Tab-separated table of C-alpha atoms in Angstrom:
chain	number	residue	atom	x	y	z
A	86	UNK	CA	5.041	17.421	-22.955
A	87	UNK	CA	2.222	19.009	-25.543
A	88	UNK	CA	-1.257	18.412	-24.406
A	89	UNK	CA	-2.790	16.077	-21.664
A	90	UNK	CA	-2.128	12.290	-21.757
A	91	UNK	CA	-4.648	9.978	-22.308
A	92	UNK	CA	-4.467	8.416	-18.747
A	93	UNK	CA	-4.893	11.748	-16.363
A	94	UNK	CA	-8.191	12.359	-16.700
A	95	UNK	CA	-9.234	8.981	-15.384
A	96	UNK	CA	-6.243	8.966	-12.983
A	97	UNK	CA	-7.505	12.175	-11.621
A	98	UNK	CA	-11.119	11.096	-11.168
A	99	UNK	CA	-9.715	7.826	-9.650
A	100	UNK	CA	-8.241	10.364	-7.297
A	101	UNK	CA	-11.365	11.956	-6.418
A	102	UNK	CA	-13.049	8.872	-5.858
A	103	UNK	CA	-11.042	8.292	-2.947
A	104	UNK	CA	-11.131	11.546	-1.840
A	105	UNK	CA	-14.864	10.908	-1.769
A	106	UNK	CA	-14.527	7.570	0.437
A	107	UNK	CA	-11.739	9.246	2.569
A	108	UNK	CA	-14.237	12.322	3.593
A	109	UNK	CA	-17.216	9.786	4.273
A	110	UNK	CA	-14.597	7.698	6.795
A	111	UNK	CA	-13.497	10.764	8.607
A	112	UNK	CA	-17.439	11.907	8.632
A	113	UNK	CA	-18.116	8.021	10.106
A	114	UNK	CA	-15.787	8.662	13.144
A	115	UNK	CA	-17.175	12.261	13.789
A	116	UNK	CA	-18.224	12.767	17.049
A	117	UNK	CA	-20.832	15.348	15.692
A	118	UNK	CA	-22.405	12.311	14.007
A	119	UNK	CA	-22.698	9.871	16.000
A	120	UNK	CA	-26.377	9.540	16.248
A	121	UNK	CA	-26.968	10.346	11.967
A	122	UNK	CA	-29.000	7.484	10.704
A	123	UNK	CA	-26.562	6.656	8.380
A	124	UNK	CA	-23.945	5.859	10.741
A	125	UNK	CA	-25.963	4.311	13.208
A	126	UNK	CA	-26.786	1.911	10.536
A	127	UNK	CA	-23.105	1.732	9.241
A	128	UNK	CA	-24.616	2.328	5.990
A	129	UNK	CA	-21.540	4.918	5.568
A	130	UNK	CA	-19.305	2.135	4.961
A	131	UNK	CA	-20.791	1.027	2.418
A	132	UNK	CA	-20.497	4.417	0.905
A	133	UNK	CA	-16.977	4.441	1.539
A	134	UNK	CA	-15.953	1.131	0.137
A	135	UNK	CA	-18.225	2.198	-2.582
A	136	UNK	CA	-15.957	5.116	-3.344
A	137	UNK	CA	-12.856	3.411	-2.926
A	138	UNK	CA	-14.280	0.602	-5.760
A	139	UNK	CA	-14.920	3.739	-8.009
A	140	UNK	CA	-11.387	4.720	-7.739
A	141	UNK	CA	-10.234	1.551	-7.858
A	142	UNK	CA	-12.381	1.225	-11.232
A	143	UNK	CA	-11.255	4.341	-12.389
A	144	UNK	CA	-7.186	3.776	-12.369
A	145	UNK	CA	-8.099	0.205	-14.048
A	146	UNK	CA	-9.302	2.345	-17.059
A	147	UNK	CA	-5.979	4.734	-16.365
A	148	UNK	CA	-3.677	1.988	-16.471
A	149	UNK	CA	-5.185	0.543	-19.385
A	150	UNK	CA	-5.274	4.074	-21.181
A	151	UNK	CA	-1.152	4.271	-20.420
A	152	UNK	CA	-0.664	0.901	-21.266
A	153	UNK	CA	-1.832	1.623	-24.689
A	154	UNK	CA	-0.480	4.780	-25.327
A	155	UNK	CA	2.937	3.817	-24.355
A	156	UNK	CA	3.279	0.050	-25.104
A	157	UNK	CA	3.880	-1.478	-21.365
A	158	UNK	CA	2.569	-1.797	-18.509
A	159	UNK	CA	3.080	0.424	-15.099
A	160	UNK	CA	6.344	-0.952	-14.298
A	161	UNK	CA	9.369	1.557	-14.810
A	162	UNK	CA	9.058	5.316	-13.779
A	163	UNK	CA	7.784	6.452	-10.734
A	164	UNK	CA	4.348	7.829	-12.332
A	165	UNK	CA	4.049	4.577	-13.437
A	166	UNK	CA	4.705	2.690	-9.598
A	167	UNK	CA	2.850	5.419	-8.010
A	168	UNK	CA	-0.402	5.004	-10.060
A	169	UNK	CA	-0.318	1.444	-10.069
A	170	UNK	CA	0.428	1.048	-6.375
A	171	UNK	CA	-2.614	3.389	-5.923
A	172	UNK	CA	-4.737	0.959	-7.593
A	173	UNK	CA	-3.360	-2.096	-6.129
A	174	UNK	CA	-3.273	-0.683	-2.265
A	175	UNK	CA	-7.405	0.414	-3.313
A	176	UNK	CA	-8.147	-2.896	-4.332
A	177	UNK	CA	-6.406	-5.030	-1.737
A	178	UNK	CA	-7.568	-2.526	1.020
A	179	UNK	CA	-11.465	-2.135	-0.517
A	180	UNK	CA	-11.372	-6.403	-0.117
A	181	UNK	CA	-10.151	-6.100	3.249
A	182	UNK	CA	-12.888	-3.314	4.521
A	183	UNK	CA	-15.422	-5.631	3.292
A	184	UNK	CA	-14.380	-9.023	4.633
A	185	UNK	CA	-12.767	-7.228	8.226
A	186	UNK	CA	-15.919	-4.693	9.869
A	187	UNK	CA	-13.393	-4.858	12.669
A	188	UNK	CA	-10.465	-2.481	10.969
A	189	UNK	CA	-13.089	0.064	8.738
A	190	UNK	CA	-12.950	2.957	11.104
A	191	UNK	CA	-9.128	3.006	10.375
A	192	UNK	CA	-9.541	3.630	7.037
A	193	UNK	CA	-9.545	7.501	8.375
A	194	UNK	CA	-5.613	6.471	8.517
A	195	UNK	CA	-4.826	4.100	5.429
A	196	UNK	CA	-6.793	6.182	3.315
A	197	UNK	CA	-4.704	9.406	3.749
A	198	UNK	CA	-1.266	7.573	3.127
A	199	UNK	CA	-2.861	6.532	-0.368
A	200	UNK	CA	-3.675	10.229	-0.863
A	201	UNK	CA	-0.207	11.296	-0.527
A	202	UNK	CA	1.018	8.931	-3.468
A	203	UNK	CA	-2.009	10.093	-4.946
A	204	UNK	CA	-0.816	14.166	-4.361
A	205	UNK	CA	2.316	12.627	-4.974
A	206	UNK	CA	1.581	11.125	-8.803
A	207	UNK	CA	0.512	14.755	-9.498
A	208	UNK	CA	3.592	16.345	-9.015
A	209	UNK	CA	4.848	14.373	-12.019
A	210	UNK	CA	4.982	14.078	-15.644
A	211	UNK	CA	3.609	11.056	-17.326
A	212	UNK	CA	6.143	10.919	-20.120
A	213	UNK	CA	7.111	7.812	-21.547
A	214	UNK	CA	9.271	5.037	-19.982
A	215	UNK	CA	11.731	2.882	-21.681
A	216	UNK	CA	10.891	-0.892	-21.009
A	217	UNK	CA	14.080	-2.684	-20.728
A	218	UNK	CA	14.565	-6.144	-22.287
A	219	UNK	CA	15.187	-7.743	-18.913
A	220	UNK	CA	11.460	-7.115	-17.927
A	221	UNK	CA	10.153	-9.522	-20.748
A	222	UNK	CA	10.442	-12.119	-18.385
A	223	UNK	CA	7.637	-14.044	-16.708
A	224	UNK	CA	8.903	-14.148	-13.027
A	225	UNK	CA	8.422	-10.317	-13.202
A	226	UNK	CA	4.200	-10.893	-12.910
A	227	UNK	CA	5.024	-12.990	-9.795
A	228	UNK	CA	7.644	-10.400	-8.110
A	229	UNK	CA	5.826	-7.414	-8.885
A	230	UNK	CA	1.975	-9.043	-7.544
A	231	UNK	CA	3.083	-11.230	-4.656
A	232	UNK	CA	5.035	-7.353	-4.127
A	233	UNK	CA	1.624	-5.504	-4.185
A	234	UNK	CA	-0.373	-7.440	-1.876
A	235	UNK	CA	3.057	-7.854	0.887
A	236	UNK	CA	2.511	-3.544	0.853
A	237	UNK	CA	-1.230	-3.862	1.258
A	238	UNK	CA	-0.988	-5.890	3.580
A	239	UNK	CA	1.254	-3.383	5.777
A	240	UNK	CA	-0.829	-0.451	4.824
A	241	UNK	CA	-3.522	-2.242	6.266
A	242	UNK	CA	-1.439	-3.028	10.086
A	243	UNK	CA	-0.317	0.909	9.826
A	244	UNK	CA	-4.177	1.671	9.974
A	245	UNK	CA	-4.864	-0.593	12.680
A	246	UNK	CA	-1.273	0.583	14.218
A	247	UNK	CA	-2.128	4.192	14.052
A	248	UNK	CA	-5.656	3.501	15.720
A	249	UNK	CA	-3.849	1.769	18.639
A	250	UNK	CA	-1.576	5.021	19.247
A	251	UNK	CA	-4.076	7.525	18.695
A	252	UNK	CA	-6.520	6.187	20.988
A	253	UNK	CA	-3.550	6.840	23.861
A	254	UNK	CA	-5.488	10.365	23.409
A	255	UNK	CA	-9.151	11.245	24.458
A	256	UNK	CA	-9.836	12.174	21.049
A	257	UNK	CA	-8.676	8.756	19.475
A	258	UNK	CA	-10.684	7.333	22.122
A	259	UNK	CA	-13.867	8.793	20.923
A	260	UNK	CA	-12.737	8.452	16.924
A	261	UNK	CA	-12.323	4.987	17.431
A	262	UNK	CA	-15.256	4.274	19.749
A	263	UNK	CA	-16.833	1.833	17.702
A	264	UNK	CA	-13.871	-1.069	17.059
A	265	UNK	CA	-12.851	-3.642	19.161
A	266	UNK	CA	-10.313	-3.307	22.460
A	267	UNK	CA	-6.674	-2.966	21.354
A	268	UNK	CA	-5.999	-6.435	22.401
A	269	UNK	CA	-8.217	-7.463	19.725
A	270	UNK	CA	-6.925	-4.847	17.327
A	271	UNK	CA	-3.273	-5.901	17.933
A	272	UNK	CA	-3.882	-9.703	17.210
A	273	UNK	CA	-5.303	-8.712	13.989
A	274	UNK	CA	-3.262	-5.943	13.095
A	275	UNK	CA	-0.115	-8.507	13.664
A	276	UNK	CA	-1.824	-11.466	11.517
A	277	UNK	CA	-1.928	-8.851	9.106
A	278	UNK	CA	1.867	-8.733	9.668
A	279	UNK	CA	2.591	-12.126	9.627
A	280	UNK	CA	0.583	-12.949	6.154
A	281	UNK	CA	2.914	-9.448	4.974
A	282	UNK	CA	6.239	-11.653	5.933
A	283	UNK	CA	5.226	-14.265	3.830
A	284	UNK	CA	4.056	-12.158	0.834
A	285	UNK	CA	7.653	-10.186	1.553
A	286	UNK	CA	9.065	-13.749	1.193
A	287	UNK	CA	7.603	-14.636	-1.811
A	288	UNK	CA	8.948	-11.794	-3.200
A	289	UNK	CA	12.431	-11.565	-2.990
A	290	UNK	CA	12.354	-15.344	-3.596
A	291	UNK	CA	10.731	-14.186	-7.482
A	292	UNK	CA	13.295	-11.102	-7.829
A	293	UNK	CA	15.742	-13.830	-7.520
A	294	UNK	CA	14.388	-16.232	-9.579
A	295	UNK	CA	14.142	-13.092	-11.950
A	296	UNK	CA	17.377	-11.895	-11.265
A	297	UNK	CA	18.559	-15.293	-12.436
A	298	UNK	CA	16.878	-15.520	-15.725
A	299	UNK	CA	17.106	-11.681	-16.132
A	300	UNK	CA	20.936	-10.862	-15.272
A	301	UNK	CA	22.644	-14.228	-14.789
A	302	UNK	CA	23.130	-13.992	-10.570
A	303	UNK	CA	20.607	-14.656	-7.916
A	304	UNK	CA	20.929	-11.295	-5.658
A	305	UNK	CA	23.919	-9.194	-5.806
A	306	UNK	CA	23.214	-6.626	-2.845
A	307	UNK	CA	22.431	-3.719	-5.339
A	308	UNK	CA	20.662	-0.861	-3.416
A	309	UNK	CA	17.025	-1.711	-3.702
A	310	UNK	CA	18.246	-5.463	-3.082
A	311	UNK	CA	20.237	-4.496	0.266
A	312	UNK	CA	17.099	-1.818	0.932
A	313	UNK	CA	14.708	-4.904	0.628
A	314	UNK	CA	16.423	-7.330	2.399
A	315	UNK	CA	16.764	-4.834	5.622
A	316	UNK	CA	13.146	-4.560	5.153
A	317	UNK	CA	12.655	-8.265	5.358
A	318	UNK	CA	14.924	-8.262	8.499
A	319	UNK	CA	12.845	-5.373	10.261
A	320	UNK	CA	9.681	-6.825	9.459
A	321	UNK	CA	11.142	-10.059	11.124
A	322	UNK	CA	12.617	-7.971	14.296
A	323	UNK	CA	8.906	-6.644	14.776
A	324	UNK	CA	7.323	-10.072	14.901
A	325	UNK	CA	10.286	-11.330	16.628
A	326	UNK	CA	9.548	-8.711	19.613
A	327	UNK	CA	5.519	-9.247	19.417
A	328	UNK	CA	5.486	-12.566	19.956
A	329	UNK	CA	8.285	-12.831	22.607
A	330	UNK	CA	7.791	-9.966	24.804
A	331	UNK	CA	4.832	-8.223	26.308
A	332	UNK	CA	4.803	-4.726	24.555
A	333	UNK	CA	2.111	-2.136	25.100
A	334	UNK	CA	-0.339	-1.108	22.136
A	335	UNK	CA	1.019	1.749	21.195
A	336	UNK	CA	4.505	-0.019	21.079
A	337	UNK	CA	3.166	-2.407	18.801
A	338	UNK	CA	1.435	0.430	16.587
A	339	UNK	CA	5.006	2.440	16.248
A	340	UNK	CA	7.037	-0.898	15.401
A	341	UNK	CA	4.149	-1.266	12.055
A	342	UNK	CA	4.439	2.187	11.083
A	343	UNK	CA	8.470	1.721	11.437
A	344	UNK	CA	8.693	-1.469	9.140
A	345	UNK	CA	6.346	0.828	6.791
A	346	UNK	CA	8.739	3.371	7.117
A	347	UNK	CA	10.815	0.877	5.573
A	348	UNK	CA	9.306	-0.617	2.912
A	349	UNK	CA	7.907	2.785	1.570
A	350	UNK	CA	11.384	4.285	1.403
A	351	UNK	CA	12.204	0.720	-0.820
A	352	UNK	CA	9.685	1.052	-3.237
A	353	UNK	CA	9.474	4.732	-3.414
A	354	UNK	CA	12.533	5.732	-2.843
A	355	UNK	CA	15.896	3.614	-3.283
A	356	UNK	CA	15.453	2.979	-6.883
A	357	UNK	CA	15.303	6.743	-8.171
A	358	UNK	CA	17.901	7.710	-6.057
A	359	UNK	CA	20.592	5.212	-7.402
A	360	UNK	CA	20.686	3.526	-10.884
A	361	UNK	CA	20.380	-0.152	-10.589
A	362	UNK	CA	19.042	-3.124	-12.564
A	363	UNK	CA	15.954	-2.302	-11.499
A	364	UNK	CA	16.106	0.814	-13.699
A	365	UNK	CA	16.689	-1.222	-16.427
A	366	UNK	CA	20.561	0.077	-16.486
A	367	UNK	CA	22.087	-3.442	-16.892
């Protein structure tokens, strides 16, 4: 590719942005600052979902730059995921940290996971994408945005998650100081869960819907298809075992970050490894 696409330098200051609101999180939870006026006065966080807006401002102007230099949307290649996941998981998250003061000191953990799709996106070239004739179809909108906020929603329980685990050490103890007991972070973080199954739901319900008007069969246990359903079943499992059995915190933290495991390794994964119709190949 000759030259720099239109799209990188605002995807690369959207980048920054959040590399701006990740540093003022992990500055938050210092111990070393723990009596700065600023933080004292949580008026870090405001600085930090401040940041994350920019960035979430700046891949808006990204997206649209792509979208008119190549014709589509960011739907097909894995540039094209990656930077609009990064916007998505920004947004969703950003409206979270404002209406939930109970989760923002795990931002030090959901933040980092954006940055490595956001180190990630680097890596690759934004050439252009061939938009199949399949994905003219209006069910797509519904699948791909009922899709967004169902991984949101999990990055947000892996934050929360990861703050129940960590503060099994004396150091996530004192990073974590300032949110609620890990009874009260559990409950949430598995609310966050449930709302996640029904987003997950909604979502293969639209593939197949899509799938339908797209191909002519409902579900036909593809790869991403199988991938996604076993997703669907593990997030189940992990609800299944929360709400029947008395698990410990950090239990509960591992079984989030293992159905994000999951559902990572679906959308990120799966289909580049293995052509399917979600390639556009039928």
């Amino acid at each position: 590719m000759n030259g720099m696409a239109a799209e990188q330098p605002w995807l690369w200051a959207g980048l920054a942005a959040y590399l701006l609101a990740t540093l003022v999180a992990m500055w938050g939870v210092s111990p070393r600052s723990v009596n700065s006026p600023l933080v004292t006065s949580r008026g870090h966080e405001k600085l930090v979902l401040g940041f994350i807006l920019l960035g979430v401002v700046l891949l808006t102007v990204a997206i649209i730059a792509r979208w008119d230099r190549i014709g589509h949307g960011p739907w097909i290649s894995l540039f094209e995921l990656l930077m609009s996941q990064m916007w998505s998981l920004g947004l969703i998250f950003a409206f979270l940290y404002w209406r939930l003061p109970g989760l923002r000191p795990s931002a030090v953990i959901v933040l980092p996971v954006m940055w490595i799709l956001g180190s990630w996106v680097l890596t690759l070239e934004p050439d252009v994408s061939h938009f199949p004739a399949t994905y003219y179809n209006v069910w797509k909108w519904a699948h791909v945005g009922v899709g967004k906020v169902f991984l949101a929603l999990l990055l947000a329980g892996v934050g929360l998650g990861g703050v129940m685990i960590l503060r099994t050490t004396e150091r996530g103890r004192i990073w974590f100081r300032a949110m609620p007991v890990d009874a009260i972070i559990d409950k949430l973080a598995w609310r966050l869960m449930m709302l996640a199954l029904v987003f997950d739901s909604l979502m293969l319900i639209a593939g197949a819907v899509w799938a339908q008007d797209a191909w002519g069969r409902y579900w036909a246990w593809d790869s991403l298809e199988t991938s996604a359903f076993l997703t669907w079943i593990f997030l189940a499992i992990g609800l299944h075992v929360r709400l029947s059995y008395r698990i410990k915190p950090w239990v509960s933290g591992a079984i989030i970050i293992g159905v994000f495991i999951m559902a990572f390794s679906t959308y990120f994964g799966t289909p580049y490894l293995s052509p399917s119709a979600h390639k556009g190949v039928v």
